[in-house]
C-alpha cells in the first residue's frame, strides 16, 4: 500500500492505493491457481471551521474510491473459467459461422488449442460460445461521496449539544442513483458527571466486488457442481404461467396419462379408473382441503430440473413443481437444513438482487454515577434494515420426494435421494422446456396414427401411445412389429406417478418403439412431443434456434449472498464500573 497525506491549517487531504498480489496461492480443496492482482485507489479532502455566531463547528469533505478487481477468472467472472455463462454455446457451436472472429468456425477447442478437459480442479469446457469476451463482467467501480457534520452548543452552554450530519453517495455499478444518509443527535448534560443522548442516523453498506461478481468453483459432490457466486442480478425462478427469463409465458395442460378413464385397474389396487394422484391433499391425507387436478396444483409453481425418478419419467428435464409429490429442501452448511411445507414450496420467493444495504437506527442512552464510586451506562437501540444481505447462502434449493416408499411424509432427517434442484437462470434450460405440456401435436404425428388408435377427428390431450418397431413378447404373448399399445397398457402407478411397465416390454429398454400422438410420454426422454422447438436463443442472423426441448447442464448448486429485504433489529446494553480502590476496579456489562 502507498499513502500520501497532508494538512494545512484547517484543511486535510490524503491519497492512497492498495494493491493485491496472490503469488502462488492455490485453492485448498482443488489445488487450483488463485490469481489476484487487484487495486484500489482513494482520495479524500476535508475542511472544518467555526461559525462563532451560531456556536457551531462545521466539518465537510469529499471522497472518491475506485476499485479495479483483476482476478483473470479465478475468483470473479472477469476472465476465462470454462463455463458457458450466457448459455449461447448451443446457438453458435453449429451454425457454420465464425461468431467470435478468431478464424475458426464452430471450433470445439480452447484458446490454447486443447479440448474440454480437467483443469484447475474442475471440468473445463471449451468451444465456440464458451469463455467469449461478451460473457465476462467489468467489475471496475467508482464511488463518489460528499458529507458534512455540525456540532452546536445550544442556549450558549455546553450542557445542550445538537449534532447534525449527512452523506450523499453515488456508486456507478448500482442502479440506485444518489443515496442520502442524514443523522441527528441531541445530548443533554445535567451535570459534569452524567449525560443523556438521543440519536437518529441512516447509513449505507455498499456491496463489494466479491458480493456482486464472484464466480468460484468450490467442488463437485455427486452430480452437483458447487459454486460460490455473486448476486448482482438476483434469482428470478421460472414459474408456470409467467414470463421466463425474458421470453414468453409458458403454461401447461394436464397430461393425458393422468388417469384417463379406461375401465382398467392400472395400479392393481382393486380400484378401477382411480385418479388418486390427481388430488393434492394439503398437509395430511385426512385434510378435506385439496386441489383437484394437475393444472390447478401447478398453477404458478416454479419449474425445477428433475434429475431422476422411478421409470425415468421426465428425468433430465425441467418440470413444474407438483407439490403432491415434491417439496423443497434448503441445505445448510452448518446445520440440518430446512424442509419446506407444500405451501412454502409452491410459493418459493424470488431472491432479489443485492443492493446497497440501508440501515436506519434510533438510540437512547444515559451514563452517570451512582454515588462517588459506581459509574453505569444504559443504551437502547432499534434498527431498520432495507435490502439486508446475508453471507453466502444456498440459493438453488434441492427438490425432494414428499413421501417415502411407505407413503409417509419425509422429515429433515429422512429425505432420501434428491429428485432435482431449482436452477437460478435459464442457461441450458431451452425454454419452453420438454415438459410444458401444451395440448398440441407439436411434431405433427397425431394425424398419421389417429385411425389406428381410434382417436377421432380432432387432436385432444392425452391421445398418444406407442408403436413397436420390432417384434417381441409381452406377458408370454408375441406381438408383431407395428403393434400399437395404448397408455393404459404400458403404464402403472408407482408413488403417485405413472411408470412404464418395462418388465413386460423388453424392447422398450433398447428403444424398439416410437411414441406418437399429443404430449407423448417416453420411457427414457420423458415427454418427447417437443422434438423440435424454439430454444429461446437466436443465431447470428437473428433467427430463432430450433432444437430439442430438453434441459441440459443444470447441475450447479450455488451459494450466493441473499437479499432478505426488510429486517428489524433491537438491543439493550447495560454496563457498570465500580471503583473498590484507585487500583482495584470491578467492571461488567450485559
Coordinates of C-alpha atoms in Angstrom, one line a residue:
X1 CA 0.0 0.0 0.0
X2 CA 1.0 3.6 -0.6
X3 CA -0.3 6.6 1.3
X4 CA 0.3 10.4 1.0
X5 CA -1.5 12.7 3.3
X6 CA -1.1 16.4 4.2
X7 CA -2.6 19.0 6.5
X8 CA -2.6 22.8 6.0
X9 CA -4.3 24.9 8.8
X10 CA -7.9 23.5 8.8
X11 CA -7.6 21.5 5.6
X12 CA -6.8 17.8 5.4
X13 CA -6.3 15.6 2.4
X14 CA -5.0 12.1 1.6
X15 CA -4.4 9.8 -1.3
X16 CA -3.7 6.1 -1.0
X17 CA -3.5 2.9 -3.2
X18 CA -3.8 -0.7 -2.1
X19 CA -2.5 -3.4 -4.4
X20 CA -3.0 -7.2 -4.1
X21 CA -0.8 -9.9 -5.4
X22 CA -1.7 -13.5 -4.6
X23 CA 1.6 -15.1 -5.6
X24 CA 1.4 -18.8 -5.8
X25 CA -1.9 -19.1 -3.8
X26 CA -4.0 -22.2 -4.6
X27 CA -7.4 -23.4 -3.6
X28 CA -7.3 -25.7 -0.6
X29 CA -9.8 -28.3 -2.0
X30 CA -8.8 -28.5 -5.6
X31 CA -5.3 -27.1 -5.8
X32 CA -6.5 -24.6 -8.5
X33 CA -4.5 -21.5 -9.1
X34 CA -5.9 -18.3 -7.5
X35 CA -4.7 -15.1 -9.1
X36 CA -5.4 -11.7 -7.7
X37 CA -3.8 -8.5 -8.9
X38 CA -6.5 -6.1 -7.9
X39 CA -6.0 -2.4 -7.0
X40 CA -8.0 0.2 -5.0
X41 CA -7.5 3.9 -5.2
X42 CA -8.9 6.6 -2.8
X43 CA -8.7 10.3 -2.5
X44 CA -10.2 12.4 0.4
X45 CA -10.3 16.1 1.3
X46 CA -11.8 17.6 4.4
X47 CA -12.2 21.1 5.9
X48 CA -13.5 22.4 9.2
X49 CA -14.3 25.9 10.5
X50 CA -16.3 27.6 13.3
X51 CA -19.5 29.6 13.0
X52 CA -19.0 31.6 16.1
X53 CA -22.3 33.5 16.0
X54 CA -24.1 30.1 16.0
X55 CA -21.7 28.4 18.5
X56 CA -21.2 25.8 15.7
X57 CA -18.3 23.8 14.4
X58 CA -18.8 22.6 10.8
X59 CA -16.8 19.8 9.2
X60 CA -17.3 18.9 5.5
X61 CA -15.5 16.8 3.0
X62 CA -15.5 14.8 -0.2
X63 CA -14.1 11.3 -1.1
X64 CA -13.6 9.2 -4.2
X65 CA -12.9 5.5 -4.3
X66 CA -12.0 3.4 -7.4
X67 CA -11.8 -0.3 -7.3
X68 CA -10.1 -2.3 -10.0
X69 CA -10.5 -6.1 -9.4
X70 CA -8.3 -8.2 -11.6
X71 CA -8.6 -12.0 -11.0
X72 CA -8.4 -13.5 -14.5
X73 CA -11.5 -15.6 -14.0
X74 CA -10.1 -17.4 -10.9
X75 CA -12.3 -15.5 -8.4
X76 CA -14.6 -13.2 -10.2
X77 CA -16.3 -13.6 -13.6
X78 CA -13.7 -11.3 -15.3
X79 CA -11.9 -13.9 -17.4
X80 CA -12.0 -17.5 -18.8
X81 CA -13.4 -20.0 -16.4
X82 CA -14.5 -22.9 -18.6
X83 CA -18.2 -22.1 -18.1
X84 CA -20.8 -21.0 -20.6
X85 CA -22.0 -18.1 -18.5
X86 CA -24.5 -16.7 -21.1
X87 CA -25.7 -20.1 -22.4
X88 CA -25.1 -19.3 -26.1
X89 CA -22.9 -22.3 -26.9
X90 CA -25.9 -24.3 -28.3
X91 CA -26.6 -21.5 -30.7
X92 CA -23.2 -20.7 -32.1
X93 CA -21.4 -24.0 -31.9
X94 CA -23.1 -25.5 -35.0
X95 CA -24.3 -22.5 -37.1
X96 CA -21.4 -22.5 -39.6
X97 CA -20.3 -19.0 -38.7
X98 CA -17.2 -17.7 -37.1
X99 CA -19.0 -15.8 -34.3
X100 CA -16.0 -14.9 -32.2
X101 CA -13.9 -13.8 -35.2
X102 CA -10.9 -16.0 -34.4
X103 CA -10.7 -17.5 -37.8
X104 CA -12.2 -20.8 -36.7
X105 CA -15.8 -21.9 -37.5
X106 CA -17.7 -23.9 -34.8
X107 CA -14.5 -24.8 -33.0
X108 CA -14.6 -27.2 -30.1
X109 CA -11.2 -26.1 -28.5
X110 CA -10.0 -23.6 -26.0
X111 CA -7.8 -20.7 -26.9
X112 CA -4.8 -22.9 -26.2
X113 CA -5.9 -25.4 -28.8
X114 CA -6.9 -28.1 -26.3
X115 CA -10.4 -29.6 -25.9
X116 CA -12.6 -29.9 -22.9
X117 CA -10.6 -31.4 -20.1
X118 CA -9.8 -31.4 -16.3
X119 CA -8.2 -28.1 -15.5
X120 CA -7.8 -26.1 -12.3
X121 CA -9.6 -28.8 -10.3
X122 CA -12.8 -29.0 -12.5
X123 CA -14.1 -30.0 -15.9
X124 CA -13.1 -27.1 -18.2
X125 CA -15.4 -26.8 -21.2
X126 CA -14.1 -25.5 -24.5
X127 CA -15.7 -24.4 -27.7
X128 CA -17.3 -21.5 -29.6
X129 CA -19.6 -19.6 -27.3
X130 CA -17.7 -20.6 -24.1
X131 CA -15.4 -18.1 -22.4
X132 CA -16.1 -15.4 -25.0
X133 CA -15.4 -11.8 -24.1
X134 CA -19.1 -10.9 -24.0
X135 CA -19.6 -13.3 -21.1
X136 CA -17.3 -11.6 -18.7
X137 CA -18.2 -8.7 -16.5
X138 CA -16.3 -5.5 -15.9
X139 CA -16.2 -5.2 -12.1
X140 CA -14.4 -1.9 -12.0
X141 CA -16.3 0.6 -9.9
X142 CA -16.3 4.3 -9.0
X143 CA -17.8 5.7 -5.8
X144 CA -18.3 9.4 -5.0
X145 CA -19.2 10.9 -1.7
X146 CA -19.9 14.2 0.0
X147 CA -20.6 14.8 3.7
X148 CA -20.9 17.4 6.4
X149 CA -21.3 17.4 10.2
X150 CA -22.2 20.2 12.6
X151 CA -21.8 20.4 16.4
X152 CA -23.7 23.2 18.1
X153 CA -23.9 24.3 21.7
X154 CA -27.5 25.3 22.3
X155 CA -28.6 28.2 24.5
X156 CA -25.0 29.3 24.9
X157 CA -24.0 26.5 27.1
X158 CA -22.2 23.2 26.7
X159 CA -24.9 21.4 28.7
X160 CA -27.0 21.2 25.5
X161 CA -25.4 19.9 22.3
X162 CA -27.0 19.4 18.9
X163 CA -25.3 17.3 16.2
X164 CA -26.4 17.1 12.6
X165 CA -24.8 15.3 9.7
X166 CA -25.5 13.9 6.2
X167 CA -23.8 12.0 3.4
X168 CA -24.5 11.8 -0.3
X169 CA -23.1 8.8 -2.1
X170 CA -23.1 7.5 -5.7
X171 CA -21.9 4.1 -7.0
X172 CA -21.7 3.7 -10.8
X173 CA -22.3 -0.1 -10.8
X174 CA -25.5 0.0 -8.8
X175 CA -28.6 1.4 -10.5
X176 CA -29.7 3.3 -7.3
X177 CA -28.9 6.9 -8.1
X178 CA -27.8 9.3 -5.4
X179 CA -28.1 7.9 -1.8
X180 CA -28.9 10.3 1.0
X181 CA -28.0 9.4 4.7
X182 CA -29.0 12.0 7.3
X183 CA -28.1 11.9 11.0
X184 CA -29.2 14.0 14.0
X185 CA -28.2 13.8 17.7
X186 CA -29.1 15.6 20.9
X187 CA -27.0 15.4 24.1
X188 CA -28.1 16.8 27.5
X189 CA -25.6 17.0 30.4
X190 CA -27.5 17.8 33.6
X191 CA -24.1 18.0 35.5
X192 CA -20.5 17.2 35.0
X193 CA -20.9 13.5 35.9
X194 CA -23.8 12.4 33.7
X195 CA -25.3 12.8 30.2
X196 CA -28.3 11.7 28.2
X197 CA -28.5 11.4 24.5
X198 CA -30.9 10.7 21.6
X199 CA -29.5 9.9 18.1
X200 CA -31.0 9.0 14.8
X201 CA -28.9 8.0 11.8
X202 CA -29.1 6.4 8.4
X203 CA -26.2 4.6 6.9
X204 CA -25.4 2.6 3.8
X205 CA -23.4 -0.6 3.4
X206 CA -22.4 -0.9 -0.2
X207 CA -21.8 -4.4 -1.6
X208 CA -18.3 -5.0 -2.8
X209 CA -17.0 -6.8 -5.9
X210 CA -16.9 -10.2 -4.1
X211 CA -20.5 -9.9 -3.2
X212 CA -21.5 -8.8 -6.7
X213 CA -19.3 -10.7 -9.1
X214 CA -17.8 -13.8 -7.5
X215 CA -17.7 -16.9 -9.8
X216 CA -15.7 -19.5 -7.9
X217 CA -15.9 -23.3 -8.4
X218 CA -15.7 -25.0 -5.0
X219 CA -16.0 -28.7 -5.6
X220 CA -18.1 -31.5 -7.1
X221 CA -20.4 -33.7 -4.9
X222 CA -22.1 -36.5 -6.7
X223 CA -23.7 -35.0 -9.8
X224 CA -23.7 -31.4 -8.4
X225 CA -21.1 -28.7 -9.2
X226 CA -20.9 -26.4 -6.2
X227 CA -20.2 -22.7 -7.0
X228 CA -19.8 -19.5 -4.9
X229 CA -21.3 -16.7 -7.0
X230 CA -22.2 -13.1 -6.6
X231 CA -25.7 -11.9 -6.7
X232 CA -25.8 -8.8 -8.8
X233 CA -28.9 -9.8 -10.8
X234 CA -31.0 -11.8 -8.4
X235 CA -32.7 -15.2 -8.9
X236 CA -36.0 -15.0 -10.8
X237 CA -37.2 -18.6 -10.7
X238 CA -39.2 -19.5 -13.8
X239 CA -42.9 -20.2 -13.0
X240 CA -45.9 -21.7 -14.7
X241 CA -48.0 -19.0 -16.4
X242 CA -45.3 -16.3 -16.1
X243 CA -42.6 -15.0 -18.5
X244 CA -39.4 -16.9 -18.1
X245 CA -36.0 -15.3 -18.5
X246 CA -37.3 -12.5 -20.7
X247 CA -39.2 -14.9 -23.0
X248 CA -42.9 -15.6 -23.5
X249 CA -45.3 -17.0 -21.0
X250 CA -45.3 -20.8 -20.8
X251 CA -48.3 -22.6 -19.4
X252 CA -49.1 -26.3 -19.1
X253 CA -52.1 -28.5 -19.5
X254 CA -52.9 -31.8 -17.7
X255 CA -51.0 -34.6 -19.4
X256 CA -53.3 -37.2 -20.7
X257 CA -51.8 -40.1 -18.9
X258 CA -53.0 -38.7 -15.6
X259 CA -56.0 -41.0 -15.2
X260 CA -57.9 -41.0 -18.4
X261 CA -60.8 -43.4 -17.9
X262 CA -60.1 -46.8 -19.4
X263 CA -62.0 -49.2 -17.1
X264 CA -58.7 -50.9 -16.1
X265 CA -57.1 -51.2 -12.7
X266 CA -53.8 -49.9 -13.9
X267 CA -52.1 -49.7 -10.4
X268 CA -53.5 -53.1 -9.3
X269 CA -55.1 -51.7 -6.1
X270 CA -58.6 -53.1 -6.7
X271 CA -60.0 -49.8 -7.8
X272 CA -60.8 -49.1 -11.5
X273 CA -60.1 -45.7 -13.0
X274 CA -58.9 -44.2 -9.8
X275 CA -57.2 -40.8 -10.1
X276 CA -55.8 -40.6 -6.6
X277 CA -52.6 -39.0 -7.9
X278 CA -54.5 -36.1 -9.4
X279 CA -55.7 -35.0 -6.0
X280 CA -53.3 -32.9 -3.9
X281 CA -54.1 -33.3 -0.2
X282 CA -52.9 -30.2 1.7
X283 CA -50.9 -31.3 4.7
X284 CA -52.3 -34.7 5.6
X285 CA -54.3 -37.3 3.7
X286 CA -57.3 -36.6 6.1
X287 CA -57.4 -32.9 5.3
X288 CA -60.5 -32.3 3.3
X289 CA -58.9 -29.3 1.5
X290 CA -57.4 -30.3 -1.8
X291 CA -56.7 -29.1 -5.3
X292 CA -58.5 -31.3 -7.8
X293 CA -56.3 -31.8 -10.8
X294 CA -52.8 -31.3 -12.1
X295 CA -53.3 -27.9 -13.7
X296 CA -54.7 -26.3 -10.6
X297 CA -51.8 -27.8 -8.5
X298 CA -49.0 -26.4 -10.6
X299 CA -50.5 -23.0 -11.5
X300 CA -47.8 -20.5 -10.5
X301 CA -45.4 -23.2 -9.4
X302 CA -41.7 -22.8 -10.2
X303 CA -40.1 -25.1 -12.7
X304 CA -37.3 -27.3 -11.5
X305 CA -34.7 -29.5 -13.1
X306 CA -35.6 -33.2 -12.5
X307 CA -32.5 -35.3 -12.2
X308 CA -34.1 -38.8 -11.7
X309 CA -37.3 -40.6 -10.8
X310 CA -38.7 -44.1 -11.0
X311 CA -39.3 -45.2 -14.6
X312 CA -37.1 -42.3 -15.9
X313 CA -40.2 -40.1 -16.1
X314 CA -39.0 -36.7 -17.3
X315 CA -35.6 -37.2 -15.8
X316 CA -33.0 -34.7 -17.0
X317 CA -35.7 -32.1 -17.9
X318 CA -37.5 -29.1 -16.5
X319 CA -40.9 -29.7 -15.0
X320 CA -43.3 -27.8 -12.8
X321 CA -43.1 -28.4 -9.0
X322 CA -46.1 -30.6 -8.3
X323 CA -46.3 -30.4 -4.5
X324 CA -48.5 -33.5 -4.3
X325 CA -45.2 -35.3 -5.0
X326 CA -42.3 -32.9 -4.2
X327 CA -41.2 -30.3 -1.7
X328 CA -38.2 -28.0 -1.4
X329 CA -35.2 -28.7 0.9
X330 CA -32.6 -26.0 1.5
X331 CA -29.3 -27.5 2.8
X332 CA -27.3 -25.6 5.3
X333 CA -23.5 -25.5 5.6
X334 CA -23.6 -25.7 9.4
X335 CA -26.9 -27.4 10.2
X336 CA -29.6 -29.9 9.2
X337 CA -31.1 -27.7 6.6
X338 CA -34.7 -26.5 6.2
X339 CA -37.6 -28.7 4.8
X340 CA -40.3 -26.5 3.3
X341 CA -44.0 -27.3 3.6
X342 CA -46.0 -27.8 0.4
X343 CA -47.4 -24.3 0.7
X344 CA -43.9 -22.8 1.2
X345 CA -42.5 -24.8 -1.7
X346 CA -45.0 -23.7 -4.3
X347 CA -44.7 -20.1 -3.0
X348 CA -40.9 -20.1 -3.2
X349 CA -39.9 -16.4 -3.3
X350 CA -37.5 -15.0 -5.8
X351 CA -34.2 -13.8 -4.4
X352 CA -33.9 -10.1 -5.1
X353 CA -30.6 -8.7 -6.4
X354 CA -28.1 -7.5 -3.9
X355 CA -28.4 -3.7 -3.4
X356 CA -26.9 -1.2 -1.1
X357 CA -27.9 -2.1 2.5
X358 CA -29.8 0.8 4.1
X359 CA -29.8 1.0 7.9
X360 CA -31.8 3.4 10.0
X361 CA -31.1 3.4 13.7
X362 CA -32.6 5.2 16.7
X363 CA -30.6 5.2 20.0
X364 CA -31.3 6.3 23.6
X365 CA -28.5 6.4 26.1
X366 CA -27.7 7.5 29.6
X367 CA -24.5 7.4 31.6
X368 CA -23.7 8.7 35.1
X369 CA -22.6 8.0 38.6
X370 CA -24.3 6.2 41.5
X371 CA -22.6 7.8 44.5
X372 CA -18.9 8.6 44.1
X373 CA -17.5 5.1 43.1
X374 CA -20.0 3.5 40.8
X375 CA -20.5 4.5 37.2
X376 CA -23.1 2.9 34.9
X377 CA -24.4 3.3 31.4
X378 CA -27.7 2.2 29.7
X379 CA -28.3 2.2 26.0
X380 CA -31.2 1.0 23.8
X381 CA -31.2 0.9 20.0
X382 CA -33.6 -0.2 17.3
X383 CA -32.5 -0.6 13.7
X384 CA -34.5 -1.0 10.5
X385 CA -32.7 -2.6 7.6
X386 CA -33.7 -2.4 3.9
X387 CA -32.1 -4.8 1.4
X388 CA -30.4 -6.7 4.3
X389 CA -27.9 -9.1 2.7
X390 CA -26.5 -12.3 4.2
X391 CA -23.2 -14.2 3.9
X392 CA -23.2 -16.8 1.1
X393 CA -26.4 -18.9 1.3
X394 CA -27.6 -21.8 -0.9
X395 CA -30.0 -20.2 -3.4
X396 CA -30.5 -23.3 -5.6
X397 CA -32.6 -25.4 -3.3
X398 CA -33.0 -29.1 -3.8
X399 CA -36.3 -30.7 -4.6
X400 CA -37.0 -34.0 -2.7
X401 CA -39.8 -36.5 -2.7
X402 CA -42.6 -35.5 -0.3
X403 CA -43.3 -39.2 0.7
X404 CA -41.1 -42.1 1.3
X405 CA -41.7 -45.6 -0.1
X406 CA -44.1 -46.4 2.7
X407 CA -46.2 -43.3 1.9
X408 CA -45.0 -41.4 5.0
X409 CA -44.1 -37.7 4.7
X410 CA -40.3 -37.3 4.8
X411 CA -38.6 -35.3 7.5
X412 CA -35.4 -33.3 7.5
X413 CA -33.6 -36.4 8.8
X414 CA -35.3 -38.8 6.4
X415 CA -35.1 -37.3 2.9
X416 CA -33.8 -39.9 0.6
X417 CA -32.2 -39.0 -2.7
X418 CA -33.0 -35.6 -4.2
X419 CA -35.3 -35.6 -7.2
X420 CA -33.8 -32.4 -8.7
X421 CA -32.9 -28.8 -8.0
X422 CA -34.1 -25.3 -8.7
X423 CA -31.8 -23.5 -11.2
X424 CA -31.3 -19.7 -10.9
X425 CA -31.2 -18.8 -14.5
X426 CA -32.3 -20.1 -18.0
X427 CA -28.9 -21.2 -19.2
X428 CA -29.2 -24.6 -20.7
X429 CA -32.9 -25.0 -20.0
X430 CA -34.0 -24.4 -23.6
X431 CA -37.4 -22.8 -23.0
X432 CA -40.3 -23.7 -23.3
X433 CA -38.9 -27.0 -21.9
X434 CA -39.8 -30.5 -22.9
X435 CA -42.3 -30.8 -20.1
X436 CA -44.5 -27.8 -20.7
X437 CA -47.5 -29.8 -21.9
X438 CA -49.4 -27.5 -24.3
X439 CA -52.0 -29.9 -25.6
X440 CA -50.7 -29.5 -29.2
X441 CA -49.4 -32.0 -31.7
X442 CA -46.0 -30.3 -32.0
X443 CA -44.3 -33.0 -34.0
X444 CA -47.3 -33.5 -36.3
X445 CA -47.7 -37.3 -36.0
X446 CA -51.2 -37.4 -34.5
X447 CA -53.0 -37.5 -37.8
X448 CA -50.8 -40.3 -39.1
X449 CA -51.9 -42.6 -36.3
X450 CA -55.4 -41.3 -35.5
X451 CA -57.2 -44.1 -37.3
X452 CA -55.1 -46.9 -35.9
X453 CA -55.7 -45.7 -32.3
X454 CA -59.3 -44.6 -32.9
X455 CA -58.7 -41.1 -31.7
X456 CA -61.4 -39.4 -33.8
X457 CA -61.1 -36.2 -35.9
X458 CA -59.6 -33.6 -33.6
X459 CA -56.4 -33.9 -31.6
X460 CA -57.0 -34.0 -27.9
X461 CA -54.8 -34.0 -24.8
X462 CA -53.6 -37.5 -23.9
X463 CA -54.3 -39.1 -27.2
X464 CA -51.0 -40.9 -27.6
X465 CA -49.5 -44.3 -27.5
X466 CA -46.5 -46.3 -28.7
X467 CA -45.9 -48.2 -31.9
X468 CA -43.5 -51.2 -31.7
X469 CA -40.7 -51.1 -34.3
X470 CA -39.7 -54.7 -33.7
X471 CA -41.5 -57.9 -32.9
X472 CA -41.3 -59.2 -29.3
X473 CA -43.0 -60.9 -26.5
X474 CA -45.2 -59.4 -23.7
X475 CA -46.6 -61.4 -20.8
X476 CA -45.7 -64.6 -22.8
X477 CA -47.7 -63.4 -25.8
X478 CA -45.9 -62.5 -29.0
X479 CA -46.5 -59.2 -30.8
X480 CA -45.6 -58.1 -34.3
X481 CA -43.6 -55.1 -35.5
X482 CA -46.0 -52.3 -35.9
X483 CA -48.2 -53.4 -33.0
X484 CA -49.7 -50.4 -31.2
X485 CA -50.3 -50.1 -27.4
X486 CA -52.4 -47.5 -25.6
X487 CA -51.2 -45.7 -22.5
X488 CA -53.2 -47.8 -20.0
X489 CA -51.5 -50.9 -21.5
X490 CA -47.9 -49.7 -20.8
X491 CA -48.2 -47.6 -17.6
X492 CA -48.9 -48.3 -14.0
X493 CA -48.9 -46.1 -10.9
X494 CA -45.9 -46.1 -8.5
X495 CA -45.5 -43.5 -5.8
X496 CA -48.3 -41.5 -7.3
X497 CA -46.8 -41.2 -10.8
X498 CA -47.3 -43.3 -13.9
X499 CA -44.4 -45.6 -14.6
X500 CA -43.6 -47.7 -17.7
X501 CA -44.1 -51.5 -17.4
X502 CA -40.7 -52.1 -18.9
X503 CA -40.5 -55.6 -17.4
X504 CA -43.3 -56.6 -19.9
X505 CA -41.6 -54.8 -22.8
X506 CA -38.0 -56.0 -23.3
X507 CA -37.8 -53.9 -26.4
X508 CA -38.5 -50.7 -24.6
X509 CA -35.1 -50.6 -23.0
X510 CA -33.5 -50.9 -26.4
X511 CA -35.6 -48.1 -27.9
X512 CA -37.6 -50.5 -30.1
X513 CA -40.6 -48.3 -30.4
X514 CA -41.8 -44.8 -31.2
X515 CA -44.1 -42.6 -29.2
X516 CA -46.8 -40.9 -31.2
X517 CA -49.8 -38.5 -30.6
X518 CA -50.3 -35.4 -28.4
X519 CA -48.0 -34.6 -25.4
X520 CA -46.4 -38.0 -25.6
X521 CA -44.8 -39.9 -22.7
X522 CA -41.4 -41.5 -23.4
X523 CA -39.7 -44.0 -21.2
X524 CA -36.2 -42.5 -21.5
X525 CA -36.8 -39.0 -22.8
X526 CA -39.8 -38.0 -20.8
X527 CA -42.4 -36.3 -22.8
X528 CA -40.9 -36.5 -26.3
X529 CA -43.5 -34.4 -28.2
X530 CA -41.2 -31.4 -28.1
X531 CA -38.9 -32.8 -30.8
X532 CA -38.1 -29.5 -32.3
X533 CA -38.9 -26.2 -30.6
X534 CA -37.6 -22.7 -30.4
X535 CA -34.9 -22.7 -27.7
X536 CA -35.2 -19.0 -26.8
X537 CA -31.9 -18.3 -28.5
X538 CA -31.2 -16.7 -31.8
X539 CA -28.4 -17.3 -34.3
X540 CA -26.1 -14.7 -35.9
X541 CA -28.8 -13.7 -38.4
X542 CA -31.3 -13.1 -35.6
X543 CA -33.4 -16.2 -36.4
X544 CA -34.7 -18.5 -33.7
X545 CA -32.6 -21.5 -32.9
X546 CA -34.6 -24.8 -33.2
X547 CA -33.6 -27.8 -31.0
X548 CA -35.0 -30.5 -28.8
X549 CA -36.8 -29.2 -25.8
X550 CA -34.8 -31.0 -23.1
X551 CA -32.8 -29.2 -20.5
X552 CA -29.1 -29.9 -20.1
X553 CA -26.2 -28.9 -17.7
X554 CA -28.5 -27.7 -14.9
X555 CA -26.4 -29.2 -12.2
X556 CA -25.0 -26.2 -10.3
X557 CA -25.6 -25.9 -6.6
X558 CA -24.9 -22.2 -6.0
X559 CA -24.1 -20.3 -2.8
X560 CA -24.6 -16.6 -3.0
X561 CA -25.4 -13.6 -0.8
X562 CA -29.2 -13.4 -0.3
X563 CA -31.2 -10.2 -0.2
X564 CA -33.6 -10.7 2.8
X565 CA -35.4 -7.4 2.2
X566 CA -36.7 -5.7 5.4
X567 CA -35.3 -6.7 8.8
X568 CA -35.8 -5.2 12.2
X569 CA -33.2 -5.5 15.0
X570 CA -33.1 -4.1 18.5
X571 CA -30.8 -4.3 21.5
X572 CA -30.2 -3.2 25.1
X573 CA -26.8 -2.6 26.7
X574 CA -26.1 -2.1 30.4
X575 CA -22.7 -1.5 31.8
X576 CA -21.4 -0.9 35.3
X577 CA -18.0 0.0 36.7
X578 CA -17.2 0.1 40.5
X579 CA -14.0 1.5 42.0
X580 CA -13.1 -0.5 45.1
X581 CA -9.9 1.5 45.4
X582 CA -7.9 3.6 43.0
X583 CA -6.1 0.4 41.8
X584 CA -8.9 -2.2 42.0
X585 CA -11.8 -1.9 39.7
X586 CA -14.8 -4.2 39.0
X587 CA -16.3 -3.9 35.6
X588 CA -19.1 -5.8 33.7
X589 CA -21.7 -5.4 31.1
X590 CA -24.8 -7.2 29.7

